Coordinates of N, CA and C in Angstrom, one line a residue:
Chain A
E2 N 0.6 -1.0 0.2 CA -0.1 0.0 0.0 C 1.0 1.3 0.0
T3 N 0.4 2.4 -0.7 CA 1.1 3.5 -0.7 C 1.1 4.1 0.7
G4 N 1.9 5.2 0.8 CA 1.8 5.8 2.1 C 0.4 6.6 2.5
V5 N 0.2 7.4 1.4 CA -0.9 8.4 1.7 C -1.6 8.3 0.2
T6 N -3.0 7.7 0.5 CA -3.8 7.6 -0.6 C -5.2 8.5 -0.9
Q7 N -5.3 9.3 -2.1 CA -6.3 10.1 -2.2 C -7.4 9.6 -3.0
T8 N -8.8 9.8 -2.9 CA -9.9 9.3 -3.7 C -10.7 10.5 -4.1
P9 N -11.3 10.6 -4.9 CA -11.0 10.5 -6.4 C -9.7 11.1 -6.8
R10 N -9.3 10.6 -7.9 CA -8.1 11.3 -8.4 C -8.4 12.6 -9.4
H11 N -9.6 12.4 -9.7 CA -10.4 13.5 -10.5 C -11.9 13.6 -10.2
L12 N -12.4 14.8 -10.1 CA -13.5 15.0 -9.9 C -14.2 16.3 -10.4
V13 N -15.4 16.0 -11.4 CA -15.9 17.2 -12.1 C -17.1 17.4 -11.3
M14 N -17.5 18.5 -11.0 CA -18.8 18.7 -10.2 C -19.4 20.3 -10.7
G15 N -20.8 20.4 -10.4 CA -21.4 21.6 -10.8 C -21.5 22.5 -9.3
M16 N -21.7 23.6 -9.5 CA -21.6 24.5 -8.3 C -22.7 24.3 -7.3
T17 N -23.7 23.5 -7.6 CA -24.7 23.0 -6.4 C -24.4 21.7 -5.8
N18 N -23.4 21.1 -6.6 CA -23.0 19.6 -6.0 C -22.7 19.5 -4.6
K19 N -22.8 18.4 -4.2 CA -22.1 18.2 -2.7 C -21.3 16.8 -3.2
K20 N -19.9 17.1 -2.7 CA -19.0 15.7 -2.9 C -18.1 15.7 -1.8
S21 N -17.4 14.7 -1.6 CA -16.3 14.6 -0.6 C -14.9 14.0 -1.4
L22 N -13.9 14.4 -0.9 CA -12.5 13.9 -1.2 C -12.4 13.1 0.1
K23 N -11.5 12.1 0.0 CA -11.0 11.3 1.0 C -9.5 11.1 0.9
C24 N -9.1 11.1 2.1 CA -7.6 10.9 2.3 C -7.4 9.9 3.3
E25 N -6.3 8.7 3.2 CA -6.0 7.7 4.0 C -4.5 7.5 4.0
Q26 N -4.0 7.7 5.3 CA -2.5 7.3 5.2 C -2.2 6.1 6.2
H27 N -1.1 5.4 5.7 CA -0.8 4.1 6.3 C 0.5 4.2 6.8
L28 N 0.7 5.3 7.4 CA 2.2 5.5 7.8 C 2.1 5.7 9.2
G29 N 1.2 5.6 9.9 CA 1.2 5.6 11.5 C 1.5 7.3 12.0
H30 N 1.4 7.9 11.2 CA 1.5 9.5 11.5 C 0.6 9.8 12.4
N31 N 0.5 11.4 13.3 CA -0.5 11.7 14.0 C -0.9 13.1 13.4
A32 N -0.5 13.6 12.2 CA -1.0 14.7 11.8 C -1.6 14.8 10.5
M33 N -2.3 15.5 9.7 CA -2.7 15.3 8.4 C -3.1 16.8 8.1
Y34 N -2.9 17.0 6.7 CA -3.1 18.5 6.3 C -3.9 18.2 4.9
W35 N -4.6 19.4 4.7 CA -5.0 19.8 3.2 C -4.4 20.9 2.7
Y36 N -3.9 20.5 1.6 CA -3.2 21.9 0.7 C -4.0 21.9 -0.7
K37 N -4.3 23.2 -1.1 CA -4.7 23.6 -2.3 C -3.5 23.8 -3.2
Q38 N -3.6 23.3 -4.3 CA -2.8 23.8 -5.3 C -2.8 24.4 -6.7
S39 N -2.8 25.5 -6.7 CA -3.2 26.3 -8.1 C -2.2 26.5 -9.0
A40 N -2.3 26.5 -10.2 CA -1.3 26.8 -11.3 C -0.6 28.2 -10.8
K41 N 0.9 28.0 -10.8 CA 1.9 29.0 -10.6 C 1.5 29.9 -9.2
K42 N 1.1 29.0 -8.3 CA 0.6 29.9 -7.0 C 1.3 28.9 -6.0
P43 N 1.7 29.4 -4.9 CA 2.3 28.4 -3.8 C 1.2 27.8 -3.3
L44 N 1.6 26.3 -2.8 CA 0.7 25.6 -2.0 C 0.1 26.1 -1.1
E45 N -1.3 26.4 -0.8 CA -2.0 27.2 0.3 C -2.6 25.9 1.1
L46 N -1.9 26.1 2.6 CA -2.4 25.2 3.6 C -3.8 25.6 4.2
M47 N -4.7 24.4 4.0 CA -6.0 24.9 4.2 C -6.6 24.3 5.8
F48 N -6.1 23.3 5.9 CA -6.4 22.8 7.4 C -5.4 21.8 7.9
V49 N -5.2 21.7 9.1 CA -4.2 21.1 9.8 C -5.2 20.2 10.9
Y50 N -4.7 19.2 10.8 CA -5.4 18.1 12.3 C -4.1 17.1 12.9
S51 N -4.4 17.7 14.2 CA -3.0 16.9 15.0 C -3.6 16.2 16.0
L52 N -3.3 14.8 15.8 CA -4.3 14.0 16.9 C -5.7 14.1 17.0
E53 N -6.2 14.1 15.6 CA -7.6 14.2 15.3 C -8.2 15.6 15.7
E54 N -7.7 16.2 16.2 CA -8.0 17.7 16.2 C -7.8 18.9 15.3
R55 N -8.7 19.8 14.9 CA -8.3 20.6 14.2 C -7.4 21.6 14.7
V56 N -6.1 22.0 14.3 CA -5.4 22.8 14.9 C -5.2 24.2 14.1
E57 N -5.5 24.3 12.9 CA -5.3 25.2 12.1 C -6.5 25.4 10.9
N58 N -7.1 26.7 10.7 CA -7.9 26.6 9.7 C -7.5 28.2 9.1
N59 N -6.9 28.2 7.8 CA -6.3 29.3 7.2 C -7.7 30.1 6.7
S60 N -8.4 30.6 7.5 CA -9.4 31.4 6.5 C -10.2 31.0 5.4
V61 N -10.3 29.4 5.5 CA -10.9 28.9 4.2 C -12.4 29.0 4.5
P62 N -13.1 29.2 3.2 CA -14.6 29.6 3.1 C -15.3 28.2 3.6
S63 N -16.4 28.3 4.2 CA -17.3 27.3 4.7 C -17.8 26.6 4.0
R64 N -17.6 26.7 2.5 CA -18.0 25.8 1.5 C -17.0 24.6 1.7
F65 N -15.8 24.8 2.2 CA -15.1 23.4 2.4 C -15.2 23.1 4.0
S66 N -15.5 22.0 4.2 CA -15.7 21.4 5.3 C -14.6 20.0 5.8
P67 N -13.9 20.1 6.5 CA -13.2 19.2 6.9 C -13.6 18.2 7.8
E68 N -13.1 16.8 7.8 CA -13.8 15.9 8.9 C -12.5 14.8 9.1
C69 N -12.2 14.5 10.5 CA -11.0 13.6 10.6 C -11.5 12.7 11.6
P70 N -12.2 11.7 11.0 CA -12.6 10.6 12.1 C -11.7 10.1 13.0
N71 N -10.4 9.6 12.7 CA -9.4 9.0 13.1 C -8.0 9.3 12.8
S72 N -6.9 9.0 13.0 CA -5.8 9.6 12.7 C -5.4 9.2 11.4
S73 N -6.1 8.1 10.8 CA -5.8 7.6 9.4 C -6.3 8.2 8.5
H74 N -7.5 8.9 8.6 CA -8.5 9.4 7.6 C -8.7 10.8 7.8
L75 N -8.8 11.1 6.4 CA -9.1 12.9 6.4 C -10.1 13.1 5.2
F76 N -11.3 13.7 5.5 CA -12.2 14.1 4.3 C -12.0 15.3 4.2
L77 N -12.6 15.9 2.7 CA -13.0 17.3 2.7 C -14.1 17.4 2.1
H78 N -15.1 17.7 2.6 CA -16.4 18.1 2.0 C -16.6 19.2 1.4
L79 N -17.3 19.1 0.0 CA -17.4 20.2 -0.8 C -18.7 20.6 -1.2
H80 N -19.2 21.8 -1.0 CA -20.3 22.0 -1.1 C -20.7 23.6 -1.8
T81 N -21.7 23.8 -2.7 CA -21.7 25.0 -3.3 C -20.3 25.7 -3.8
L82 N -19.6 24.8 -4.5 CA -18.4 25.6 -4.7 C -18.2 26.5 -6.0
Q83 N -17.3 27.3 -6.1 CA -17.3 28.2 -7.1 C -16.0 27.8 -8.4
P84 N -16.4 28.1 -9.4 CA -15.1 27.9 -10.6 C -13.9 28.1 -10.0
E85 N -13.6 29.2 -9.4 CA -12.2 29.4 -8.9 C -11.7 28.6 -7.8
D86 N -12.5 27.7 -7.5 CA -11.9 26.5 -6.7 C -11.5 25.5 -7.3
S87 N -11.4 25.4 -8.5 CA -10.8 24.3 -9.4 C -9.6 24.2 -9.2
A88 N -8.8 23.1 -8.6 CA -7.3 22.9 -8.3 C -7.1 21.5 -8.0
L89 N -5.8 21.3 -7.8 CA -5.3 20.3 -7.2 C -5.6 20.2 -5.7
Y90 N -6.1 19.4 -5.0 CA -6.1 19.3 -3.6 C -5.2 18.2 -2.9
L91 N -4.4 18.4 -2.3 CA -3.5 17.7 -2.0 C -3.7 17.1 -0.3
C92 N -3.5 15.9 0.0 CA -3.5 15.5 1.5 C -2.1 15.1 1.8
A93 N -1.7 15.6 3.1 CA -0.3 15.3 3.5 C -0.5 14.7 4.8
S94 N 0.5 14.0 5.4 CA 0.4 13.6 6.7 C 2.2 13.6 7.3
S95 N 2.2 13.9 8.5 CA 3.4 13.9 9.2 C 3.4 13.5 10.4
Q96 N 4.5 13.2 10.8 CA 4.7 12.9 12.3 C 5.1 14.0 13.3
E97 N 4.2 14.5 13.9 CA 4.9 15.7 14.9 C 5.4 15.3 16.3
G98 N 6.3 16.2 16.1 CA 7.3 15.8 17.7 C 6.7 16.7 18.5
R99 N 7.6 16.6 19.6 CA 7.1 17.6 20.8 C 7.2 18.9 20.3
G100 N 8.3 19.5 19.6 CA 8.2 20.8 19.1 C 7.1 21.1 18.2
L101 N 7.2 22.6 17.8 CA 6.1 23.0 16.6 C 6.3 22.7 15.5
D102 N 7.9 22.8 15.1 CA 7.9 22.4 13.8 C 7.7 21.2 13.0
T103 N 7.2 21.5 11.8 CA 6.8 20.3 11.2 C 7.7 19.8 10.4
G104 N 7.7 18.3 10.3 CA 8.7 17.4 9.8 C 8.4 17.2 8.5
E105 N 8.9 16.2 8.0 CA 8.6 15.9 6.4 C 7.2 15.5 6.3
L106 N 6.9 16.2 5.2 CA 5.5 15.9 4.9 C 5.2 14.8 3.8
F107 N 4.6 14.1 3.8 CA 4.2 13.0 2.9 C 2.8 13.0 2.3
F108 N 2.8 13.2 1.0 CA 2.0 13.8 0.3 C 1.0 12.5 -0.4
G109 N -0.3 12.8 -0.6 CA -0.8 11.8 -1.7 C -0.8 12.3 -3.1
E110 N -1.2 11.8 -4.0 CA -1.4 12.1 -5.4 C -2.0 13.3 -5.5
G111 N -2.8 13.6 -4.9 CA -3.8 14.7 -5.2 C -5.2 14.4 -5.9
S112 N -6.1 15.2 -5.6 CA -7.5 15.2 -6.3 C -7.6 16.1 -7.3
R113 N -7.7 16.2 -8.4 CA -7.9 17.3 -9.2 C -9.4 17.5 -9.5
L114 N -9.8 18.7 -8.8 CA -11.0 19.2 -8.8 C -11.5 20.2 -10.0
T115 N -12.4 20.1 -10.8 CA -13.0 20.9 -11.7 C -14.2 21.2 -11.4
V116 N -14.5 22.8 -10.9 CA -16.0 23.0 -10.7 C -16.5 23.9 -12.1
L117 N -17.8 23.5 -12.4 CA -18.4 24.0 -13.8 C -19.2 25.0 -13.3
Chain B
T15 N 0.8 37.7 2.0 CA 2.2 38.0 1.8 C 2.8 37.0 1.5
Q16 N 3.9 36.8 0.3 CA 4.7 35.5 0.1 C 5.8 35.5 0.8
L17 N 5.9 34.4 1.3 CA 7.2 34.2 2.4 C 8.5 34.0 1.4
L18 N 8.3 33.1 0.5 CA 9.5 32.6 -0.5 C 9.2 32.8 -2.0
E19 N 10.2 33.4 -2.7 CA 10.2 33.7 -4.1 C 11.1 32.5 -4.7
Q20 N 10.8 31.7 -5.5 CA 11.6 30.9 -6.2 C 11.6 31.5 -7.6
S21 N 12.9 31.3 -8.2 CA 13.2 31.4 -9.5 C 14.1 30.8 -10.0
P22 N 14.0 30.5 -11.5 CA 13.1 31.3 -12.3 C 11.7 30.7 -12.0
Q23 N 10.6 30.9 -12.9 CA 9.2 30.0 -12.6 C 9.3 28.9 -13.6
F24 N 10.2 28.9 -14.6 CA 9.9 27.8 -15.7 C 11.5 27.8 -16.0
L25 N 11.9 26.4 -16.3 CA 13.3 26.3 -17.0 C 13.3 25.2 -17.9
S26 N 13.6 25.3 -19.2 CA 13.7 24.0 -20.1 C 15.0 24.0 -20.6
I27 N 15.8 22.7 -20.5 CA 16.9 22.6 -20.6 C 17.2 21.1 -21.5
Q28 N 18.0 20.9 -22.3 CA 18.6 19.6 -22.8 C 19.2 18.8 -21.9
E29 N 18.9 17.5 -22.2 CA 19.5 16.4 -21.3 C 21.3 16.6 -21.1
G30 N 21.9 16.5 -19.9 CA 23.2 16.8 -20.1 C 23.6 18.1 -19.5
E31 N 22.7 19.1 -19.6 CA 23.0 20.3 -19.3 C 23.1 20.6 -17.5
N32 N 23.4 21.6 -17.4 CA 23.4 21.9 -15.7 C 22.2 23.1 -15.7
L33 N 21.8 23.0 -14.0 CA 20.8 23.9 -14.0 C 21.0 24.4 -12.3
T34 N 20.6 25.8 -12.3 CA 20.2 26.1 -10.9 C 18.9 26.6 -10.8
V35 N 18.4 26.2 -9.6 CA 17.2 26.8 -9.1 C 17.1 27.6 -7.9
Y36 N 16.7 28.8 -7.4 CA 16.7 29.4 -6.2 C 15.5 29.6 -5.6
C37 N 15.7 30.0 -4.4 CA 14.5 30.0 -3.2 C 15.1 31.2 -2.4
N38 N 14.3 32.2 -2.2 CA 14.6 33.4 -1.3 C 13.6 33.8 -0.3
S39 N 14.0 34.3 0.8 CA 12.9 34.8 1.7 C 13.6 36.0 2.3
S40 N 12.4 37.0 2.4 CA 13.0 38.3 3.5 C 13.3 38.2 4.9
S41 N 13.1 36.8 5.4 CA 13.1 36.8 6.8 C 14.1 35.5 6.7
V42 N 14.8 35.3 8.1 CA 15.6 34.4 8.3 C 14.8 33.2 8.7
F43 N 15.1 31.9 8.2 CA 14.4 30.7 8.8 C 15.3 29.9 9.0
S44 N 14.6 28.8 10.0 CA 15.4 27.9 10.9 C 15.7 26.9 10.0
S45 N 15.0 26.3 9.1 CA 15.2 25.4 8.4 C 14.3 25.5 7.1
L46 N 14.9 24.8 5.9 CA 14.2 24.7 4.7 C 14.3 23.4 4.2
Q47 N 13.1 22.9 3.5 CA 13.2 22.0 2.8 C 12.8 22.2 1.1
W48 N 13.5 21.1 0.3 CA 13.1 21.1 -1.0 C 12.4 20.0 -1.5
Y49 N 11.4 19.8 -2.3 CA 10.5 18.7 -2.6 C 10.5 19.0 -4.2
R50 N 10.4 18.0 -4.8 CA 10.1 17.6 -6.3 C 8.6 17.0 -6.4
Q51 N 8.1 17.6 -7.1 CA 6.8 17.1 -7.5 C 6.6 16.7 -9.4
E52 N 6.5 15.6 -9.5 CA 6.7 15.0 -10.7 C 5.1 14.9 -11.4
P53 N 4.9 15.0 -12.6 CA 3.3 15.2 -13.2 C 2.8 14.0 -12.6
G54 N 1.5 14.5 -12.4 CA 0.5 13.7 -11.7 C 0.8 13.0 -10.3
E55 N 1.5 13.6 -9.6 CA 2.2 13.0 -8.3 C 2.1 14.1 -7.3
G56 N 2.1 13.8 -6.1 CA 2.2 14.8 -5.0 C 3.7 15.0 -4.8
P57 N 4.1 16.2 -4.2 CA 5.4 16.5 -3.8 C 6.1 15.3 -3.0
V58 N 7.5 15.2 -3.2 CA 8.4 14.1 -2.4 C 9.5 15.0 -1.6
L59 N 9.6 14.8 -0.5 CA 10.9 15.5 0.1 C 12.3 15.1 -0.7
L60 N 13.1 15.9 -0.9 CA 14.6 15.6 -1.3 C 15.7 16.0 -0.4
V61 N 15.2 16.8 0.5 CA 16.4 17.3 1.6 C 16.1 18.5 2.4
T62 N 16.1 18.5 3.6 CA 16.0 19.5 4.6 C 17.5 20.0 5.1
V63 N 17.7 21.5 5.0 CA 18.7 22.1 5.2 C 18.6 22.9 6.9
V64 N 19.3 22.9 7.3 CA 19.2 23.3 8.6 C 20.3 24.6 9.1
T65 N 21.3 24.4 8.5 CA 22.4 25.2 9.1 C 23.1 26.0 8.0
G66 N 23.2 27.3 8.2 CA 23.8 28.2 7.5 C 24.9 27.9 6.8
G67 N 25.3 28.0 5.3 CA 26.1 27.6 4.8 C 26.2 26.0 4.5
E68 N 25.5 25.4 5.0 CA 25.4 23.7 4.7 C 25.3 23.5 3.3
V69 N 25.7 22.6 2.9 CA 25.7 22.1 1.5 C 25.8 20.6 1.4
K70 N 24.6 20.1 1.0 CA 24.0 18.6 0.7 C 24.2 18.1 -0.6
K71 N 24.7 17.0 -0.9 CA 24.5 16.3 -2.1 C 23.7 15.0 -2.2
L72 N 23.1 15.1 -3.1 CA 22.1 14.0 -3.6 C 22.2 13.4 -4.8
K73 N 22.9 12.7 -5.1 CA 23.6 12.1 -6.4 C 24.1 13.3 -7.2
R74 N 23.3 13.6 -8.1 CA 23.3 14.5 -9.2 C 22.9 16.1 -8.5
L75 N 22.4 16.0 -7.3 CA 21.9 17.4 -7.0 C 22.5 17.6 -5.9
T76 N 22.7 19.0 -6.0 CA 23.4 19.9 -4.8 C 23.0 21.0 -4.2
F77 N 22.5 20.9 -2.9 CA 21.6 22.0 -2.2 C 22.8 22.8 -1.4
Q78 N 22.2 24.1 -1.3 CA 23.2 25.1 -0.5 C 22.1 25.9 0.2
F79 N 22.4 25.8 1.5 CA 21.9 27.0 2.2 C 22.5 28.1 2.4
G80 N 22.2 29.3 2.2 CA 23.0 30.4 2.3 C 23.5 30.7 3.9
D81 N 24.5 31.5 4.0 CA 25.0 32.0 5.4 C 24.0 32.3 6.1
A82 N 23.2 33.4 5.7 CA 22.5 34.4 6.4 C 21.0 33.5 6.6
R83 N 21.0 32.2 6.0 CA 19.9 31.5 6.2 C 18.4 32.1 5.8
K84 N 18.8 33.1 4.7 CA 17.6 33.5 4.0 C 17.3 33.0 2.6
D85 N 18.5 32.2 2.0 CA 18.1 31.8 0.7 C 18.7 30.2 0.6
S86 N 18.7 29.9 -0.7 CA 19.0 28.7 -0.8 C 18.7 28.2 -2.3
S87 N 19.8 27.2 -2.7 CA 19.9 27.2 -4.2 C 19.9 25.4 -4.5
L88 N 19.4 24.9 -5.6 CA 19.5 23.8 -6.0 C 20.3 23.4 -7.1
H89 N 21.4 22.9 -7.4 CA 21.8 22.8 -8.5 C 21.9 21.5 -9.1
I90 N 21.6 21.3 -10.3 CA 21.5 19.8 -10.8 C 22.6 19.7 -12.1
T91 N 23.6 18.9 -12.0 CA 24.4 18.6 -13.0 C 24.0 17.3 -13.8
A92 N 24.5 17.5 -15.1 CA 24.3 16.8 -16.2 C 22.5 16.3 -16.1
A93 N 21.7 17.4 -16.5 CA 20.2 17.0 -15.9 C 19.7 15.7 -16.7
Q94 N 19.0 14.8 -16.6 CA 18.2 13.9 -17.1 C 16.7 14.0 -17.3
P95 N 16.1 13.5 -18.2 CA 14.6 13.5 -18.3 C 14.0 13.1 -17.1
G96 N 14.4 12.3 -16.3 CA 13.6 11.9 -15.1 C 13.7 13.1 -13.9
D97 N 14.7 14.2 -14.1 CA 14.6 15.2 -13.5 C 13.5 16.4 -13.6
T98 N 12.7 16.1 -14.5 CA 11.8 16.7 -14.8 C 10.6 17.0 -13.9
G99 N 10.3 18.2 -13.3 CA 8.9 18.2 -12.3 C 9.2 19.4 -11.8
L100 N 8.3 19.7 -10.6 CA 8.0 21.1 -10.1 C 9.0 21.0 -9.0
Y101 N 10.0 22.0 -8.9 CA 10.9 21.9 -7.6 C 10.3 22.9 -6.6
L102 N 9.8 22.5 -5.2 CA 9.2 23.3 -4.3 C 10.2 23.7 -3.2
C103 N 10.3 24.7 -2.7 CA 11.1 25.0 -1.4 C 10.1 25.3 -0.5
A104 N 10.2 25.0 0.8 CA 9.4 25.2 1.9 C 10.4 25.8 3.1
L105 N 9.8 26.4 3.9 CA 10.3 26.9 5.2 C 9.4 26.8 6.4
T106 N 9.8 26.6 7.3 CA 9.0 26.4 8.4 C 9.0 28.0 9.2
D107 N 7.5 28.3 9.1 CA 7.2 29.8 9.5 C 7.3 29.8 11.2
S108 N 7.1 30.9 11.7 CA 7.0 31.2 13.3 C 6.1 30.4 13.9
W109 N 5.0 29.8 13.2 CA 4.1 29.1 13.9 C 4.4 27.5 13.9
G110 N 5.6 27.2 13.3 CA 6.1 25.8 12.8 C 5.4 25.3 12.0
K111 N 4.7 25.9 10.9 CA 4.1 25.2 9.8 C 4.8 25.6 8.7
L112 N 4.8 24.8 7.8 CA 5.7 24.7 6.5 C 4.8 25.5 5.5
Q113 N 5.4 26.8 5.1 CA 4.9 27.5 3.9 C 5.9 27.3 2.6
F114 N 5.3 27.2 1.5 CA 5.4 26.8 0.2 C 5.9 27.9 -0.6
G115 N 6.8 27.8 -1.5 CA 7.0 28.8 -2.6 C 6.1 28.2 -3.6
A116 N 6.1 29.1 -5.0 CA 5.1 28.7 -5.9 C 5.8 27.6 -7.0
G117 N 7.3 27.6 -6.5 CA 8.0 26.3 -7.4 C 8.6 26.8 -8.8
T118 N 9.4 26.1 -9.1 CA 10.3 26.3 -10.7 C 9.9 24.9 -11.1
Q119 N 9.3 25.2 -12.3 CA 9.2 24.3 -13.3 C 10.2 23.6 -14.3
V120 N 10.6 22.6 -13.9 CA 11.8 22.3 -15.0 C 11.5 21.2 -15.7
V121 N 11.8 21.4 -17.2 CA 11.8 20.5 -18.3 C 12.9 19.8 -18.9
V122 N 13.3 18.7 -18.9 CA 14.5 18.4 -19.4 C 14.1 17.4 -20.6
T123 N 14.5 18.1 -21.7 CA 14.5 17.1 -22.9 C 15.4 16.4 -23.6
P124 N 15.1 15.0 -24.0 CA 16.2 14.1 -24.7 C 17.0 14.6 -25.6

C-alpha cells in the first residue's frame, strides 16, 4: 500500500453539487493536512489536524468542510463551490514531534477538482 | 504576503546540461526543505537543510543553504529527463508550519 492515498483522483462537479474528497494514510502519523495547489501559486495550507483535532484553519471558506474521524482518515466535504475553487487538492501527513516544527510531509497524489 | 520567492518560474533545458534554481526569503528561517513534484504525483521531499552555509549532495543534486539562512539553491548536474518536475522549497514559519514557494517548473528534454 502506498503511504498516502487520495480518492477520487479526478472530480468534476457543478456549483450546486455536494461531494467529498477522501484521504487515507498508512504511515502511523499523527498529523494530517489539506493543501490547495493552483497553477503558478504556492501551495495553500487549508486545514491541519493533529491527533484528530483541528489545529489550524487558514480562513478557508465554509463551503469547504474538513472531517478527521481518526488519525488515518481525512475528508474534505465540498458544497456549493465556485469555478475558482478548481485546483489540485493535496492531502499530506507527518509525524509531529514535541516541538512545533513540521517535519517531513508525505503527500498523496492529489485530487484534481474541476468546478463547472 | 508570500514568504518565499522561487526563480526562475520555468526552466527548459537539454539532457546533459546543468541548471540552478533559487529560493529566497525576506526573513531568516530555521530550516528549509526542497520537494520535487513529478507530473500527476504529490511532492516528495528531497532534502532538509538547517545550518547556514550547509551544502548537501544527493547524487547529481547539490543543495546549498545561504550563510544568512535567507536563501537556498538547488543545482543539478548533467540533467536527465527523469529530473523533470516542479521543484518546491518550503520553510518553517514562526508558527511551526511549512510555507511553500510557487515552485520552479523544470523540463529536461532528451
